mmCIF file of C-alpha atoms and ligand atoms in Angstrom:
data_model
loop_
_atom_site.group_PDB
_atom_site.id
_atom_site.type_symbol
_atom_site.label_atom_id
_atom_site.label_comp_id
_atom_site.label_asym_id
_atom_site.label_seq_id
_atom_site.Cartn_x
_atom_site.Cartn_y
_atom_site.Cartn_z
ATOM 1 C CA UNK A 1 -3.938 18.585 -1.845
ATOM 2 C CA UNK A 2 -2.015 17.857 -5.200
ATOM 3 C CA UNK A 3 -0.992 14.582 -5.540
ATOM 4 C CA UNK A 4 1.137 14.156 -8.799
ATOM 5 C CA UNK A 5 2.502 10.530 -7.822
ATOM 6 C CA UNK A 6 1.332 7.734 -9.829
ATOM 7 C CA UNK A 7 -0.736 6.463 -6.951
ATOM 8 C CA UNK A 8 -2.632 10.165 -7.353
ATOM 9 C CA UNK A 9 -3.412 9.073 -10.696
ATOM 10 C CA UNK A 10 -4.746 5.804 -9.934
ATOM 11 C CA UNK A 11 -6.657 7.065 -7.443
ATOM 12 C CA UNK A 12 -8.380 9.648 -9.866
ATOM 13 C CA UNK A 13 -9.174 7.070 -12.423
ATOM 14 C CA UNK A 14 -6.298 8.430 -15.104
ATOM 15 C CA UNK A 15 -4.681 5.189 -15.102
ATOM 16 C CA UNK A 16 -6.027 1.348 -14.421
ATOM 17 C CA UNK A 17 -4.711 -0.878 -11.592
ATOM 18 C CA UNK A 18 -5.309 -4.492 -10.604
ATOM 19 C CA UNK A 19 -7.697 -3.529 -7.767
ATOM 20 C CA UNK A 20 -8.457 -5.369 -4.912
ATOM 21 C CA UNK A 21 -10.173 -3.609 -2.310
ATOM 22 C CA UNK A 22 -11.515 -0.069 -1.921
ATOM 23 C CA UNK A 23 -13.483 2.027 1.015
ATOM 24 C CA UNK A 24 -13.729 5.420 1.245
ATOM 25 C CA UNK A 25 -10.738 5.800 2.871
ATOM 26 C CA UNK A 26 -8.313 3.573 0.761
ATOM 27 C CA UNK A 27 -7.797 1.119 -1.764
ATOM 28 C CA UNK A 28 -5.928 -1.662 -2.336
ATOM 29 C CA UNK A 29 -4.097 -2.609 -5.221
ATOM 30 C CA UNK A 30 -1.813 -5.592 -7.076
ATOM 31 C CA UNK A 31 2.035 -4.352 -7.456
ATOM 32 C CA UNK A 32 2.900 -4.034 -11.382
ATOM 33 C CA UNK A 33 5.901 -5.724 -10.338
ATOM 34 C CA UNK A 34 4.976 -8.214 -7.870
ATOM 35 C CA UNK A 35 8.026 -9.483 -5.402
ATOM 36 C CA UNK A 36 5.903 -12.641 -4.402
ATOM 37 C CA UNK A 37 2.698 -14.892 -5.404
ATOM 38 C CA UNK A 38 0.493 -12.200 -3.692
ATOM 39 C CA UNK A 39 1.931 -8.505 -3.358
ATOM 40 C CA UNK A 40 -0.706 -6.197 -2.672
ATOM 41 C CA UNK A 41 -0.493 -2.291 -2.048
ATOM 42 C CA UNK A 42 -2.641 -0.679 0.402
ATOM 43 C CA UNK A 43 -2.855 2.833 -0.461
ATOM 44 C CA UNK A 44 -5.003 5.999 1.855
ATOM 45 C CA UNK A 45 -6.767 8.465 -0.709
ATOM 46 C CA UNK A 46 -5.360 11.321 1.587
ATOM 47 C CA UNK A 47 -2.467 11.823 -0.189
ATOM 48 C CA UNK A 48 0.381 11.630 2.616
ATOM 49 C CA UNK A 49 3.684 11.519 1.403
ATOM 50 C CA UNK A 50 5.516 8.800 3.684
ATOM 51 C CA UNK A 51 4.823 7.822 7.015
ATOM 52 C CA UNK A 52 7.467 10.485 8.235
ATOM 53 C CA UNK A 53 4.450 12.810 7.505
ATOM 54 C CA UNK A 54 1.852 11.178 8.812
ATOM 55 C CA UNK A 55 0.206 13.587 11.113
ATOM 56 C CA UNK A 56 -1.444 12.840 14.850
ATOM 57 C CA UNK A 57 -4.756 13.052 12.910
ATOM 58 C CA UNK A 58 -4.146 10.123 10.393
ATOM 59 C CA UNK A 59 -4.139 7.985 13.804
ATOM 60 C CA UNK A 60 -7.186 6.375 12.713
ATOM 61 C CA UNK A 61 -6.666 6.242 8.489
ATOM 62 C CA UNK A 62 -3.252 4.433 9.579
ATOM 63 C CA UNK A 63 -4.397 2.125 11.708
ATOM 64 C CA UNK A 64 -7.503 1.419 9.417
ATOM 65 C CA UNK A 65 -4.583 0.922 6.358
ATOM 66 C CA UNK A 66 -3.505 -1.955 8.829
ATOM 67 C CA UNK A 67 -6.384 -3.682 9.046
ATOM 68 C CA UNK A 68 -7.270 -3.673 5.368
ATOM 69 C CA UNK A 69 -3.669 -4.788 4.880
ATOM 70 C CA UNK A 70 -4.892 -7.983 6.972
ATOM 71 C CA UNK A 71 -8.316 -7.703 5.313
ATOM 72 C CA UNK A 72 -6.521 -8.565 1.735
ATOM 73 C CA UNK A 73 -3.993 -10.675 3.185
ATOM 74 C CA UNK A 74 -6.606 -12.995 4.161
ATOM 75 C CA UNK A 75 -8.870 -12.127 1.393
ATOM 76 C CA UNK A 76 -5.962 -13.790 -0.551
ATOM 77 C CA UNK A 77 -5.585 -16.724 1.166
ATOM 78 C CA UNK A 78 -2.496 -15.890 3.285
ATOM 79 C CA UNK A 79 -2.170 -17.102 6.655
ATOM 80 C CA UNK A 80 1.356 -15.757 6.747
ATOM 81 C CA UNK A 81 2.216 -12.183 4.956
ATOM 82 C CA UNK A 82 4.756 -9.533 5.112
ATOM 83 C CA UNK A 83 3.599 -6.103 5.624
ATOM 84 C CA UNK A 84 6.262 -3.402 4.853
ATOM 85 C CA UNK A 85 6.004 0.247 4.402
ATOM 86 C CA UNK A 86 9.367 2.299 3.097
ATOM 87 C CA UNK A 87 9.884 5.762 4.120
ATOM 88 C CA UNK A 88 12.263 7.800 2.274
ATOM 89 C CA UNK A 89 14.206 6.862 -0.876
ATOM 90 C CA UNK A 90 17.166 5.148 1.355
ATOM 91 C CA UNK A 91 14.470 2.762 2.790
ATOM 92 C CA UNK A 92 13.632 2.008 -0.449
ATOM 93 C CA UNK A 93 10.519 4.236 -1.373
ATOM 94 C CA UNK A 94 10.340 4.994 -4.875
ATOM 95 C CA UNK A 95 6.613 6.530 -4.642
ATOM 96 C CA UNK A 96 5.962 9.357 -2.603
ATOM 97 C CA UNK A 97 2.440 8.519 -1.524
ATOM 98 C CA UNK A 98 2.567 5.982 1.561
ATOM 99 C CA UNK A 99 1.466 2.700 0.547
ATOM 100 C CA UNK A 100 1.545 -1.155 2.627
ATOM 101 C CA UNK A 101 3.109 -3.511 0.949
ATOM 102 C CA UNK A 102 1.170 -6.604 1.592
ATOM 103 C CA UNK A 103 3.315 -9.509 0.410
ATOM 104 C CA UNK A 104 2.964 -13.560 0.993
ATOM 105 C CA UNK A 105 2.459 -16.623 -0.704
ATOM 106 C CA UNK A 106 6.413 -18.103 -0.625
ATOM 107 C CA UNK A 107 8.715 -18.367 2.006
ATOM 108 C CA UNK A 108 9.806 -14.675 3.299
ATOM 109 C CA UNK A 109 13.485 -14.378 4.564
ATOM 110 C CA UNK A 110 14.468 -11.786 7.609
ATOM 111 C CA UNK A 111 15.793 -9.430 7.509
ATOM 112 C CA UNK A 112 15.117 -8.084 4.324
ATOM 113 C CA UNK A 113 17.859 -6.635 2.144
HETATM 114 P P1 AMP B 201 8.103 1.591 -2.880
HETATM 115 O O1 AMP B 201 9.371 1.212 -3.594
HETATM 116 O O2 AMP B 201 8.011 1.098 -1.472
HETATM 117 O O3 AMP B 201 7.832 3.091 -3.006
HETATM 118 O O4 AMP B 201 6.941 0.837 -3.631
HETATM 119 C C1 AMP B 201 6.364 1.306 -4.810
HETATM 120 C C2 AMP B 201 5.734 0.129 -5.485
HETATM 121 O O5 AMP B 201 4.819 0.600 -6.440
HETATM 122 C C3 AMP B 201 6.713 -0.770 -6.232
HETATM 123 O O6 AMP B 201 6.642 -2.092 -5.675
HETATM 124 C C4 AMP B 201 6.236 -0.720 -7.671
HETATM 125 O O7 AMP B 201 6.356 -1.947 -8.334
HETATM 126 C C5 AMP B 201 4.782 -0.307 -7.500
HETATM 127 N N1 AMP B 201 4.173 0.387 -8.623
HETATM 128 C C6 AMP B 201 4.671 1.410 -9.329
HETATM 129 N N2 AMP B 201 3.806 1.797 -10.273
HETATM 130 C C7 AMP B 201 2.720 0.997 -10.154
HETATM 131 C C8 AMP B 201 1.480 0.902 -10.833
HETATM 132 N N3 AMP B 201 1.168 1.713 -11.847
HETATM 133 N N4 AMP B 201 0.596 -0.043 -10.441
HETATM 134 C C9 AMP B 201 0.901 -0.873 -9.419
HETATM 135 N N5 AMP B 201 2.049 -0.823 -8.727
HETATM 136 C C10 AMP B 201 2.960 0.097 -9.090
#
């Protein structure tokens, strides 16, 4: 599957990231423009668009996203974290490869903007 999305390129070693944590399934990532102390992105190497596409057999690649989104959380010393994952430009995605936010380290307000 093409996967022209920044994230594609990270993934496929064309351009560097802060990384974090990788498996075979995923890897995990610091934001280039971090909203908090910690604000890690969790991202699948199957390139799925959004979560609006995720299909009945990425059951088990999105639930494993969700525990490597703890995984980091408390690799980073965060008791408390925010996960968030925005689907569709009006939610706020600006990167169409589905990616976790993972985001802690200050006081996080709800709801969100
Ligand atoms: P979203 O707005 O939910 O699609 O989130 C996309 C996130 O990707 C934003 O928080 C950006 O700051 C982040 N981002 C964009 N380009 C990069 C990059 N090259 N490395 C790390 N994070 C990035």
């Amino acid at each position: 599957m093409a996967d022209d999305t920044i994230f594609g390129k990270i993934l496929r070693g064309e351009i560097p990231c802060d990384e974090v944590y990788s498996d075979e399934q995923c890897l995990a990532f610091r934001d280039v423009a971090p909203q908090a102390p910690v604000h890690v992105l969790v991202i699948p190497r199957k390139p799925i668009e959004s979560l609006r596409s995720g299909a009945p057999e990425d059951a088990v690649l999105l639930g494993h996203l969700l525990l490597v989104a703890a995984r980091v959380a408390k690799q980073e010393g965060l008791d408390d974290f925010r996960t968030v994952i925005n689907s569709g430009a009006g939610a706020g995605q600006t990167v169409f490869h589905l990616h976790v936010h993972v985001i802690g380290g200050r006081p996080l307000a709800w709801p969100p903007g």
